[in-house]
Coordinates of C-alpha atoms and ligand atoms in Angstrom, one line a residue:
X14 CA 28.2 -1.1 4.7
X15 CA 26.6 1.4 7.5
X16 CA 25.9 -0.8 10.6
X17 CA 22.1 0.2 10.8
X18 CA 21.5 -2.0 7.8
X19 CA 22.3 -4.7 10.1
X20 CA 20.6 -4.7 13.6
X21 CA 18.5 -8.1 12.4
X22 CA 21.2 -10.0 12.1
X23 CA 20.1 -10.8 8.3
X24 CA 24.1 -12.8 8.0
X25 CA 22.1 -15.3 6.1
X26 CA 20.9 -13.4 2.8
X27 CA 24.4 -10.3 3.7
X28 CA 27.0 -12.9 2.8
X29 CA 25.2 -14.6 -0.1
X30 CA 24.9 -18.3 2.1
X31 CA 22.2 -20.1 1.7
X32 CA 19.3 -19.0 4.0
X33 CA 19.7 -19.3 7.9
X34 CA 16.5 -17.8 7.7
X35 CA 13.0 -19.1 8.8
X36 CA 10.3 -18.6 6.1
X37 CA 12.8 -17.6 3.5
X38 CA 14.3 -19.9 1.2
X39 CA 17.5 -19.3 -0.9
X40 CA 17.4 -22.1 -4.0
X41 CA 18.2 -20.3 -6.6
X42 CA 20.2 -19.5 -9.6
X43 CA 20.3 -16.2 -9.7
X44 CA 21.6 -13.3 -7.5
X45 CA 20.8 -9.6 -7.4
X46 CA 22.8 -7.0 -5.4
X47 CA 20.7 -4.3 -3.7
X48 CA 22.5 -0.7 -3.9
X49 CA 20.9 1.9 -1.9
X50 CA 19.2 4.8 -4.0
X51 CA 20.8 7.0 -1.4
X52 CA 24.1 6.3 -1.9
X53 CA 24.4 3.9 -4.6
X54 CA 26.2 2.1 -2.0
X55 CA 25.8 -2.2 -2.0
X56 CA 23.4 -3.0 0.9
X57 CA 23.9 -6.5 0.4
X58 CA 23.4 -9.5 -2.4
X59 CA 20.1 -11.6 -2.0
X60 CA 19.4 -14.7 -4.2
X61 CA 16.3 -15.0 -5.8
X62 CA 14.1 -18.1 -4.8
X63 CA 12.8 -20.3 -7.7
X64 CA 10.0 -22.4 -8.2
X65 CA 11.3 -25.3 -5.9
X66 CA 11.4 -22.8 -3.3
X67 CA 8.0 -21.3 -3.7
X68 CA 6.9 -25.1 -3.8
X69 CA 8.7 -25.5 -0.6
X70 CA 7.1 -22.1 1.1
X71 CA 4.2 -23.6 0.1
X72 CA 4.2 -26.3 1.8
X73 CA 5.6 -24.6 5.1
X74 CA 2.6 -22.5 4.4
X75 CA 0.2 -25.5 4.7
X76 CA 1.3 -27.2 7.4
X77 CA 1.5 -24.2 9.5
X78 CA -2.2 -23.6 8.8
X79 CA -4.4 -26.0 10.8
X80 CA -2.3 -25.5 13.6
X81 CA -2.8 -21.5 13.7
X82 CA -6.3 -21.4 12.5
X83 CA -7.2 -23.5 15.6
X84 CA -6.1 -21.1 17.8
X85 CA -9.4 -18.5 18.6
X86 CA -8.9 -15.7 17.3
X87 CA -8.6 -13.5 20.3
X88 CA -5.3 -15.8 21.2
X89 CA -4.1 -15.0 17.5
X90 CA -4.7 -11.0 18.1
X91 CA -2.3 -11.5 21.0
X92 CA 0.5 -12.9 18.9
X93 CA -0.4 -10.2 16.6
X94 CA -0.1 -7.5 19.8
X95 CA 3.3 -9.2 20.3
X96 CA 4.4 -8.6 17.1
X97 CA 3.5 -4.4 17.6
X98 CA 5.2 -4.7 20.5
X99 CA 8.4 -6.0 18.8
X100 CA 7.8 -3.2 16.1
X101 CA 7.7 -0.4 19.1
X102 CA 11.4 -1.7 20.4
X103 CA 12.8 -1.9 16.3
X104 CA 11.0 1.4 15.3
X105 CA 14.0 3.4 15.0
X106 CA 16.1 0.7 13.4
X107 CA 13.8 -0.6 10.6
X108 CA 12.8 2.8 10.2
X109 CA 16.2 3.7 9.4
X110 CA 16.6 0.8 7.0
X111 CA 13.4 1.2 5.0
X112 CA 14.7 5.1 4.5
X113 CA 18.2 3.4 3.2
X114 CA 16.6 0.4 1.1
X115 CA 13.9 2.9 -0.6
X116 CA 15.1 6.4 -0.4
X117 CA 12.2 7.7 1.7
X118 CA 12.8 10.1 4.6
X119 CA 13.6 9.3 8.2
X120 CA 10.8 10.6 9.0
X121 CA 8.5 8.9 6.5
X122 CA 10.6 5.6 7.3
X123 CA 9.5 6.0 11.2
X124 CA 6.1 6.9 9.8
X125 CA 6.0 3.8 8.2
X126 CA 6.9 1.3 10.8
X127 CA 4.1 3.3 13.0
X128 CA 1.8 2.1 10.8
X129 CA 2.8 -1.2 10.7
X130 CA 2.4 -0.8 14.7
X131 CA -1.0 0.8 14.5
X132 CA -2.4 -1.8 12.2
X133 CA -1.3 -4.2 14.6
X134 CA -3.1 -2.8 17.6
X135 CA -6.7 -2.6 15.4
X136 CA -5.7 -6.1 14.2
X137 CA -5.9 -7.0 17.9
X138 CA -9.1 -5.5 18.6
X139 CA -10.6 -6.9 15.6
X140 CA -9.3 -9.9 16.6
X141 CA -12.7 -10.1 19.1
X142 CA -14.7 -8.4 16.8
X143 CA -15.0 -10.4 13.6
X144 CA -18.7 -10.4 13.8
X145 CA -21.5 -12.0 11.7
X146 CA -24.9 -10.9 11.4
X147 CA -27.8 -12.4 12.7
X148 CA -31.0 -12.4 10.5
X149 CA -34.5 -13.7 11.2
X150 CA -35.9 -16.6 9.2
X151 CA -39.2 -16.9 7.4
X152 CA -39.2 -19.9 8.5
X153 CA -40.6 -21.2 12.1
X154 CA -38.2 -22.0 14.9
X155 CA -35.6 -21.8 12.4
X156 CA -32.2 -19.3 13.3
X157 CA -30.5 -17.9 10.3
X158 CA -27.2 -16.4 11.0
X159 CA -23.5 -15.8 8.9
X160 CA -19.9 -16.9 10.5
X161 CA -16.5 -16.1 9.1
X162 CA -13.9 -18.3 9.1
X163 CA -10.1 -18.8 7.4
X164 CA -9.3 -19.0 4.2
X165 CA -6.0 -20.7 4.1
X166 CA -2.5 -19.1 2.6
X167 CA -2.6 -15.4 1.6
X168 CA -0.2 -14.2 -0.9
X169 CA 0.7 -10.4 -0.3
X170 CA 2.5 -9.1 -3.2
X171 CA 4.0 -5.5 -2.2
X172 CA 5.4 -2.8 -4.2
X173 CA 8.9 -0.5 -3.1
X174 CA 7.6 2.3 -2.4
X175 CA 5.8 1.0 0.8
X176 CA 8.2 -1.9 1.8
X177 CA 6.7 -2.6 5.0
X178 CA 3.8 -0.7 6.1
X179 CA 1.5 -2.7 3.1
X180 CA 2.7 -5.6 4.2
X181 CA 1.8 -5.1 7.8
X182 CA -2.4 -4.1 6.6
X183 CA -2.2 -7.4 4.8
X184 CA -1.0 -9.8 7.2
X185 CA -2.0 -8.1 10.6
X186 CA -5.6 -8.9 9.2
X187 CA -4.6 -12.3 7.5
X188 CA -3.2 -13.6 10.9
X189 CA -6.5 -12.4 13.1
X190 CA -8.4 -13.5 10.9
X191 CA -6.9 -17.1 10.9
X192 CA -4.6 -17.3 7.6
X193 CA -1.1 -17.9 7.2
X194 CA 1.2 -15.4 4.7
X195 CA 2.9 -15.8 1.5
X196 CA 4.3 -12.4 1.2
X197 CA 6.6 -11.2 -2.1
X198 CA 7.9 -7.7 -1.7
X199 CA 9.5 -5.9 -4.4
X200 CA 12.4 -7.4 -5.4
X201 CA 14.0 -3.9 -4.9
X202 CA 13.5 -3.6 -1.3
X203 CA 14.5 -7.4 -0.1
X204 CA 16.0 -6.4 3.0
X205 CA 13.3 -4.5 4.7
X206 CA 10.8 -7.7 4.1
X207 CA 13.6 -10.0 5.5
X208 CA 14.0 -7.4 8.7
X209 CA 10.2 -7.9 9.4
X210 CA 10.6 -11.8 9.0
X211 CA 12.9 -11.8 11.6
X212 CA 11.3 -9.7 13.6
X213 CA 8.0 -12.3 13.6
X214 CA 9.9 -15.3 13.4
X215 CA 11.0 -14.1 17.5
X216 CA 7.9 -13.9 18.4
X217 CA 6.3 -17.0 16.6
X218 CA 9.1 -18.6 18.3
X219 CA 8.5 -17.4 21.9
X220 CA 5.1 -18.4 21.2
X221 CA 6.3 -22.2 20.1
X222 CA 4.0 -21.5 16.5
X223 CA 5.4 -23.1 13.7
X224 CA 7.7 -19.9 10.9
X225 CA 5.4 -21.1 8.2
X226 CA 2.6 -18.4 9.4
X227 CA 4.7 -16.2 7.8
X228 CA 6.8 -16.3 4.7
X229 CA 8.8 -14.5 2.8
X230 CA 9.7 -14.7 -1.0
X231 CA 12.3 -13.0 -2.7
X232 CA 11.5 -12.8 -6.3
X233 CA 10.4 -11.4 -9.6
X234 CA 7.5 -10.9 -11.5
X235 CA 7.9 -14.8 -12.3
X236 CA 7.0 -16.0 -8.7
X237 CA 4.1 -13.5 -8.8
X238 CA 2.7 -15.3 -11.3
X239 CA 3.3 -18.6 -9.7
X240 CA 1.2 -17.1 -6.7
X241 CA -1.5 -15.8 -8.9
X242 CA -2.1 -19.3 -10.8
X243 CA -1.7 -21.3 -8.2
X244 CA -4.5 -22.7 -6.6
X245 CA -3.4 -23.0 -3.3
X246 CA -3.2 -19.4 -2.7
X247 CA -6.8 -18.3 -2.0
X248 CA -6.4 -14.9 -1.9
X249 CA -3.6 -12.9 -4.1
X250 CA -3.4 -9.1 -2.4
X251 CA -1.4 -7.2 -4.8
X252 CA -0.4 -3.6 -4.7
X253 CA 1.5 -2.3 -7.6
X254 CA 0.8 -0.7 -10.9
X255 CA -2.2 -1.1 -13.0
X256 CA 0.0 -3.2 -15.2
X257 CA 0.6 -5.7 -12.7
X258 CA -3.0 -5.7 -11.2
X259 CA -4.5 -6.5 -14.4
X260 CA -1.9 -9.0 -14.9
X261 CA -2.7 -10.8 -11.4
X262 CA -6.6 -10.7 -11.9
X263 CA -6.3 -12.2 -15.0
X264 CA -4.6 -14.9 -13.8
X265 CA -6.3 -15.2 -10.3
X266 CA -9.5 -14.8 -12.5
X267 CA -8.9 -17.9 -14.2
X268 CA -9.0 -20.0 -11.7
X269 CA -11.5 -18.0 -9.8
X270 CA -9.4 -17.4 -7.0
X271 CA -10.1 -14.0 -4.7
X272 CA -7.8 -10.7 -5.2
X273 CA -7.7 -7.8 -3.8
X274 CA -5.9 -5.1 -5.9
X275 CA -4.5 -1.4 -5.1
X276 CA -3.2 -0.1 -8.0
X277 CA -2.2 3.1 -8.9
X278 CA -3.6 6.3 -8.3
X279 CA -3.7 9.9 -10.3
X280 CA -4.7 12.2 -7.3
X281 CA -5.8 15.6 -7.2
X282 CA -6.4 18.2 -5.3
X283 CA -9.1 21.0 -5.8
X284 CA -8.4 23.9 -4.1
X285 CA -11.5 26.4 -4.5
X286 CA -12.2 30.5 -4.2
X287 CA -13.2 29.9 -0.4
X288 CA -10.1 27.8 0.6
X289 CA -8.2 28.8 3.1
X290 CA -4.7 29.2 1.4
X291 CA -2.7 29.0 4.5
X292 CA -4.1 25.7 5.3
X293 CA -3.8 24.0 1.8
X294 CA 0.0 25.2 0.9
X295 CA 1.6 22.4 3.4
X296 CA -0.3 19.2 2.2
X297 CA -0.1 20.3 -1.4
X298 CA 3.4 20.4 -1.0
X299 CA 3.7 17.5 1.0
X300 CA 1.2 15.4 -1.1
X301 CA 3.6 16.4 -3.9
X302 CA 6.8 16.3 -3.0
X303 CA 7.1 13.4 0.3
X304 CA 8.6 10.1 -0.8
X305 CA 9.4 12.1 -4.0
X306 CA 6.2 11.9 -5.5
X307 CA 6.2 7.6 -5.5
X308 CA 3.3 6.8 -3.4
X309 CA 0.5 5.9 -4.4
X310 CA -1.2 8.6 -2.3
X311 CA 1.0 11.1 -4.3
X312 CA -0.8 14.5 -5.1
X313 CA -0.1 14.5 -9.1
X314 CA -2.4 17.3 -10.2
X315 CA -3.7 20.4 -8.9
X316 CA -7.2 22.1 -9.6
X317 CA -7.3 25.7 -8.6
X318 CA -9.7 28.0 -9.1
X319 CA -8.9 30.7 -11.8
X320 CA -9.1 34.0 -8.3
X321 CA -6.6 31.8 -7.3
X322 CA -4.2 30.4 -9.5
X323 CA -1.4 32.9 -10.1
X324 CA -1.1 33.4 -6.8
X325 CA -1.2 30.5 -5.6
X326 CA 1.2 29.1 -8.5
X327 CA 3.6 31.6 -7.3
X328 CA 3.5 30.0 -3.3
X329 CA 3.9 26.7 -5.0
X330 CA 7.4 27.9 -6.7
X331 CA 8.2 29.7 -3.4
X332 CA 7.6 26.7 -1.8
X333 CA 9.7 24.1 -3.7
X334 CA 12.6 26.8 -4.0
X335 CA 12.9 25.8 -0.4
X336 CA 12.8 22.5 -0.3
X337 CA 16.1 20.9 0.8
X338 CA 16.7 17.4 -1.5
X339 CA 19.4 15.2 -0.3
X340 CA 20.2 12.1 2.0
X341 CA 17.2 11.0 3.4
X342 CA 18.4 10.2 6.4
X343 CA 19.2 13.4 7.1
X344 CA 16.3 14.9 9.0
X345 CA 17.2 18.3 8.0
X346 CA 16.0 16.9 4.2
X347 CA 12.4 16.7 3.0
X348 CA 13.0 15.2 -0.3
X349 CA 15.2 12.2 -1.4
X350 CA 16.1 10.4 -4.3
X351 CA 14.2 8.0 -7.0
X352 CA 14.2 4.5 -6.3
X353 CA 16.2 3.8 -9.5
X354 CA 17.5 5.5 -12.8
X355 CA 14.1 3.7 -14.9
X356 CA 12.8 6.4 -12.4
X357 CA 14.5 9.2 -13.6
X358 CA 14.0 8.4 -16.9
X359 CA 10.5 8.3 -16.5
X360 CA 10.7 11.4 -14.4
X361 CA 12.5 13.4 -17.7
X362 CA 10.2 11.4 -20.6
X363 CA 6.9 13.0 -18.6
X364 CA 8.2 16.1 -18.4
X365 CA 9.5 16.4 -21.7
X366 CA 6.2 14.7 -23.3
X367 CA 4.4 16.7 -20.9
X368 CA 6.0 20.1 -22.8
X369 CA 5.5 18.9 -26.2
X370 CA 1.6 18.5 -25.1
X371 CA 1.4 22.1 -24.1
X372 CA 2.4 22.3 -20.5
X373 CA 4.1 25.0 -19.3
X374 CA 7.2 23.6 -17.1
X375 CA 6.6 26.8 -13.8
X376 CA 9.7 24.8 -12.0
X377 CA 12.4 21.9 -12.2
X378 CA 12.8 19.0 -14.7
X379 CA 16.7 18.4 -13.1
X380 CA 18.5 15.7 -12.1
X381 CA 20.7 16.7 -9.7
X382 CA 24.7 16.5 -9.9
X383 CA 27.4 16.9 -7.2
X384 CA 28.9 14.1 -4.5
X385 CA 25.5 14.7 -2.2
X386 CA 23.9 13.3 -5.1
X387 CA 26.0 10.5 -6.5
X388 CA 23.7 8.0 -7.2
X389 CA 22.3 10.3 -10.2
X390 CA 18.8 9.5 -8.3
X391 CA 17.8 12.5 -6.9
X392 CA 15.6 15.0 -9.1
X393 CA 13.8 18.3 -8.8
X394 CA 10.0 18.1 -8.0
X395 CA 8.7 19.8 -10.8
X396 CA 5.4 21.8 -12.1
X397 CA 3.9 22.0 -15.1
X398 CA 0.9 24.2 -16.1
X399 CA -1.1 21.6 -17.7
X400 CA -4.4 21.7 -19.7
X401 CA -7.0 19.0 -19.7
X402 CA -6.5 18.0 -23.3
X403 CA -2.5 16.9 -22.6
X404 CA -3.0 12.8 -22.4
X405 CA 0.0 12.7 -20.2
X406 CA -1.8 13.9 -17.4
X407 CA -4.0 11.0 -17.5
X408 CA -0.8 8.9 -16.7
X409 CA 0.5 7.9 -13.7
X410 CA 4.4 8.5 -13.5
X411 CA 5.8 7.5 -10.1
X412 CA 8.1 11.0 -9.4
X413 CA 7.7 14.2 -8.4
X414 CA 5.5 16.0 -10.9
X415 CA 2.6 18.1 -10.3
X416 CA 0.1 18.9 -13.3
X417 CA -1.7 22.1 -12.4
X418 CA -4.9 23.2 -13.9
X419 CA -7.1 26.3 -13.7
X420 CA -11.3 26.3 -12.9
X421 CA -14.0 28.5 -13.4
X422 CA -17.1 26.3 -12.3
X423 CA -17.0 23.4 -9.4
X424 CA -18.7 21.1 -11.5
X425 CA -16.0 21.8 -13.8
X426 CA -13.4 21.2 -11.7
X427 CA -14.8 17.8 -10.3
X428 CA -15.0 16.9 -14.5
X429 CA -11.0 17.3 -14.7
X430 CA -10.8 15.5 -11.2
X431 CA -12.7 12.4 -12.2
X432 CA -11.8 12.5 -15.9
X433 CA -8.9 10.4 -15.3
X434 CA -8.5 6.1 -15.8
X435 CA -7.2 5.9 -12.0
X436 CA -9.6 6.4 -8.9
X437 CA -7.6 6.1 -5.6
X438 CA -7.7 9.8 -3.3
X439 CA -8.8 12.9 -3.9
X440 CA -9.6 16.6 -1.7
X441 CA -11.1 19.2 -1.7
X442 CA -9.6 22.5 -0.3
X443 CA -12.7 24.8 0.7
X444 CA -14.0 26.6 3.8
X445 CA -17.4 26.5 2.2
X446 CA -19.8 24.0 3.2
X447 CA -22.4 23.3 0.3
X448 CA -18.7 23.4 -1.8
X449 CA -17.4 20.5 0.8
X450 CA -20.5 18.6 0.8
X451 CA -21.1 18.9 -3.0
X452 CA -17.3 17.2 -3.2
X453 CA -18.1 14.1 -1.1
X454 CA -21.9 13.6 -2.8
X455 CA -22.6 10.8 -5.8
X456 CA -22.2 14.0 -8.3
X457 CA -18.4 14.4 -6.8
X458 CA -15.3 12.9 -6.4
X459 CA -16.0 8.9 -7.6
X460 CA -12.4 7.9 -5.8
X461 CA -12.3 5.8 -3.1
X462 CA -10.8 8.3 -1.2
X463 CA -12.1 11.5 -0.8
X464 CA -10.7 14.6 1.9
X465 CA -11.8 17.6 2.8
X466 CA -9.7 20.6 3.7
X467 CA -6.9 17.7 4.3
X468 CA -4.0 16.6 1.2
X469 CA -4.3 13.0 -1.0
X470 CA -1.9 11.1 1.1
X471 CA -1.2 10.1 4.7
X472 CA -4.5 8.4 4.7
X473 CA -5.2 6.8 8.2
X474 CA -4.8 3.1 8.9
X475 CA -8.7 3.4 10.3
X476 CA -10.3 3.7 6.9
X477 CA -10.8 1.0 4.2
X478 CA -7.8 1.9 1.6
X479 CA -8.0 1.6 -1.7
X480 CA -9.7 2.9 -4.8
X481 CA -11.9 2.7 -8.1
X482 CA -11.5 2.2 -12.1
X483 CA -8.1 1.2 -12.6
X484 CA -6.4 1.2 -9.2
X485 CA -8.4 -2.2 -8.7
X486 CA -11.6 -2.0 -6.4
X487 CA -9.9 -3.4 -3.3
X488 CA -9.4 -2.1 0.1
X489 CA -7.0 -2.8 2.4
X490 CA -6.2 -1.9 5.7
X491 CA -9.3 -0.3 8.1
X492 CA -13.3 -0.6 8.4
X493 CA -14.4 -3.8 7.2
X494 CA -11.7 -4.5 4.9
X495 CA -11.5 -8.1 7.0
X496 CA -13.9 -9.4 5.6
X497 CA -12.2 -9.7 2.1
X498 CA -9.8 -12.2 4.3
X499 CA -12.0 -14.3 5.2
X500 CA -15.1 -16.4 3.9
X501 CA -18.4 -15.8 4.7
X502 CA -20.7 -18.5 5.6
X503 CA -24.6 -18.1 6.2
X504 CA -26.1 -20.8 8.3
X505 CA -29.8 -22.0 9.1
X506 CA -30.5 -24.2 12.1
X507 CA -33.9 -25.8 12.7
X508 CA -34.3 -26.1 16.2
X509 CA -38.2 -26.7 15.6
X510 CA -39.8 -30.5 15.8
X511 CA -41.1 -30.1 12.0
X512 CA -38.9 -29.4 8.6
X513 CA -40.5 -26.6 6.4
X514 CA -39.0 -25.0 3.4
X515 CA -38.8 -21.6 2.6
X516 CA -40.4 -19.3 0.0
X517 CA -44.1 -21.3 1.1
X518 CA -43.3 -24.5 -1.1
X519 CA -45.3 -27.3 0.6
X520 CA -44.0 -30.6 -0.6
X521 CA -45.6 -33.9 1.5
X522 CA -44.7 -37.1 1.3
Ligands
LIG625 C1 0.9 3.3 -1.0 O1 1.5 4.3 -1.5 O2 0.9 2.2 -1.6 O3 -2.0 7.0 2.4 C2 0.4 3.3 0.3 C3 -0.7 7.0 2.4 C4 -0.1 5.9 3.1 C5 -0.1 4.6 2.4 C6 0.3 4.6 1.0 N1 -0.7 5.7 4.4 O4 -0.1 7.7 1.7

């Protein structure tokens, strides 16, 4: 075992014990062994918590809840700007772990845990800002007004591909805004989720606040759906594929419980005959290629304008000839491996289906051999020429392929953009104004994410994340996304000497 997988002291959940860990709970009869995508290496053996448990979580949860939703807010954001501060001393060490655990680059790994930090420092300034309106009354010496307050537990239910970071959006927010955490990552990336535990757990501890504000389960699909039926959860955040999302709603549904859902995402890019090319190759590339094409972010197709296409094909294969695949950790790399060998085989099923379709495969489809590569996960981000009447491309397959189309007409190209089930990001490539603008209006883009002369992913931790159709309707993360965190009370005081009701209605006794 390298020794950076261990710089949280995680003995507990390494040797297979039961849990010496705070929020995390052990009972179980079954145990999975994590091996590292970049290696194939073990990282470690983690039991799976079952329903007595999550029952017991639960009730951690609970207790911990009056206690920390009496604290103002303000005094919350500063545990909250504790925890960033923990973060900024761990950066390099969780960073290197999340890379290990899921495969992603170094540099994507740091990038990561700096958004975790970020979201913390606008979770503290929110944490004075979580402001109601104030609206006037019809009614004489009457004040109307709305308030915010708690919910109660969140459960945060977080996919591999962003083992931390999604986490951190969620429960920054959650804790300002008064709620305690139930938080199930993926199942494939246990170890990253306990790191951040521990990490909290300090400072909740420094702080004398009870663990239950945060907890972590380790767990499959089965405790996700104890979270989404269960009552005590008032809001389920889930981000994961449409499958699951439509899964969780229908059980949070139900009950009428509150979600929030990011699902997946089928993003393109439109690059038109006024982009500037020099601009656009990087975060094409980068939107294609970083995290080997499995965030949700990822750039999967590509719209060029018909001037443009050859050429710009041509870069594209120039491009990934030079990309340098390998161990992640190795900053010299820019692409790693697939979190899995389901991956893989969904990378070679698309491609191949993609073929029989009618695409035109313009590089890769490989899996690459050789002892950098032994855990048979890392692959060759591939092209295909596609055509909008190929029903693959309307799927979203978590690896590094990149459908690209030809345009003649914008309005054309905005009808392949938005012609797809998913509606997470999308951008424009275009030094043309009326082009731009004509992207971002009602007639454009109908994702919840739309760029301008910028790629599909990195998105900021600023804006409200998220997307329509199938990837859910929720937002996460910046703008007013709070408010989905908390509930929203409006309130009417008569400070008057005379009761009188609204809408006129006169009613003496
Ligand atoms: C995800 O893939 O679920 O915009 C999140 C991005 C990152 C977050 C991605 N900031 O690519």
């Amino acid at each position: 075992m390298k020794n950076l997988l261990n710089p949280f002291n995680l003995s507990a959940p390494f040797n297979n014990s039961s849990s010496g860990l705070s929020g995390w709970i052990s009972k179980s009869d079954k145990v999975i062994t994590i091996n590292s995508p970049v290696d194939n290496l073990p990282i470690g053996e983690v039991e799976l918590t079952n329903e007595e448990g999550y029952k017991t979580l639960v009730s951690k949860a609970q207790e911990a809840f009056p206690i920390w939703k009496a604290m103002p807010a303000p005094k919350r954001g500063e545990i909250v700007r504790q925890f960033g501060d923990a973060l900024r001393i761990e950066k390099e060490n969780l960073g290197k772990l999340v890379s290990y655990e899921m495969g992603k680059s170094l540099q994507e790994g740091y990038g990561e845990v700096q958004e975790m930090i970020d979201i913390c420092d606008f979770a503290v300034g929110l944490s004075r800002q979580l402001y109601g309106l104030q609206m006037h009354s019809e009614r004489p010496n009457h004040r109307m007004f709305e308030q915010w307050h708690p919910l109660g537990i969140v459960g945060i239910i977080s996919a591999f591909n962003f083992p931390v970071a999604v986490w951190a959006w969620n429960s920054a927010l959650s804790w300002v805004c008064g709620n305690v955490c139930l938080w199930k990552p993926s199942e494939k990336t246990p170890f990253s989720a306990l790191a951040c535990q521990e990490i909290f757990k300090k400072v909740l501890k420094k702080n004398n606040l009870p663990e239950g504000i945060s907890n972590v389960i380790i767990g499959d699909s089965d405790i996700g759906k104890l979270m989404a039926s269960d009552p005590n959860i008032a809001l389920v955040s889930a981000t994961g594929s449409t499958r699951m999302g439509k899964s969780v709603a229908e059980t949070v549904g139900k009950r009428l419980g509150k979600s929030i859902l990011e699902l997946g995402g089928n993003n393109a890019i439109i690059v038109t005959e006024k982009a500037d090319l020099d601009t656009a190759i990087a975060p094409i590339v980068f939107g294609a290629v970083g995290t080997a094409g499995q965030r949700c972010t990822t750039t999967r197709r590509l719209i060029v304008h018909k001037s443009l296409y050859k050429g710009l094909l041509n870069k594209l294969v120039n491009a990934y000839k030079q990309l340098r695949i390998g161990d992640p950790l190795n900053e010299n790399n820019h692409v790693g491996p697939l979190i899995d060998s389901q991956a893989v085989d969904a990378y070679l099923k698309t491609i191949n289906e993609a073929q029989k379709q009618g695409g035109n495969l313009a590089y890769g489809n490989e899996v690459l051999k050789g002892s950098e590569y032994k855990s048979n996960c890392y692959v060759k981000p591939t092209i295909i020429e596609a055509n909008i009447d190929m029903p693959i491309v309307k799927h979203e397959t978590f690896a590094p392929i990149l459908y690209v189309f030809s345009y003649e007409t914008l309005e054309e190209a905005i009808t392949i953009q938005n012609n797809v089930p998913q509606g997470l990001s999308s951008a424009i490539f275009s030094m043309n104004m009326q082009q731009a603008e004509m992207f971002l209006s009602h007639a454009g883009s109908d994702c919840g994410i739309a760029n301008v002369n910028i790629g599909t992913s990195g998105a900021e931790i600023g804006g409200a994340f998220g997307g329509e159709k199938e990837t859910g309707g929720g937002r996460e993360s910046g703008s007013d996304s709070w408010k989905a965190y908390m509930r929203r009370q409006t309130c009417t005081v008569n400070y008057g000497n005379e009761g009188s009701l609204a809408q006129g209605i006169k009613f003496n006794l």
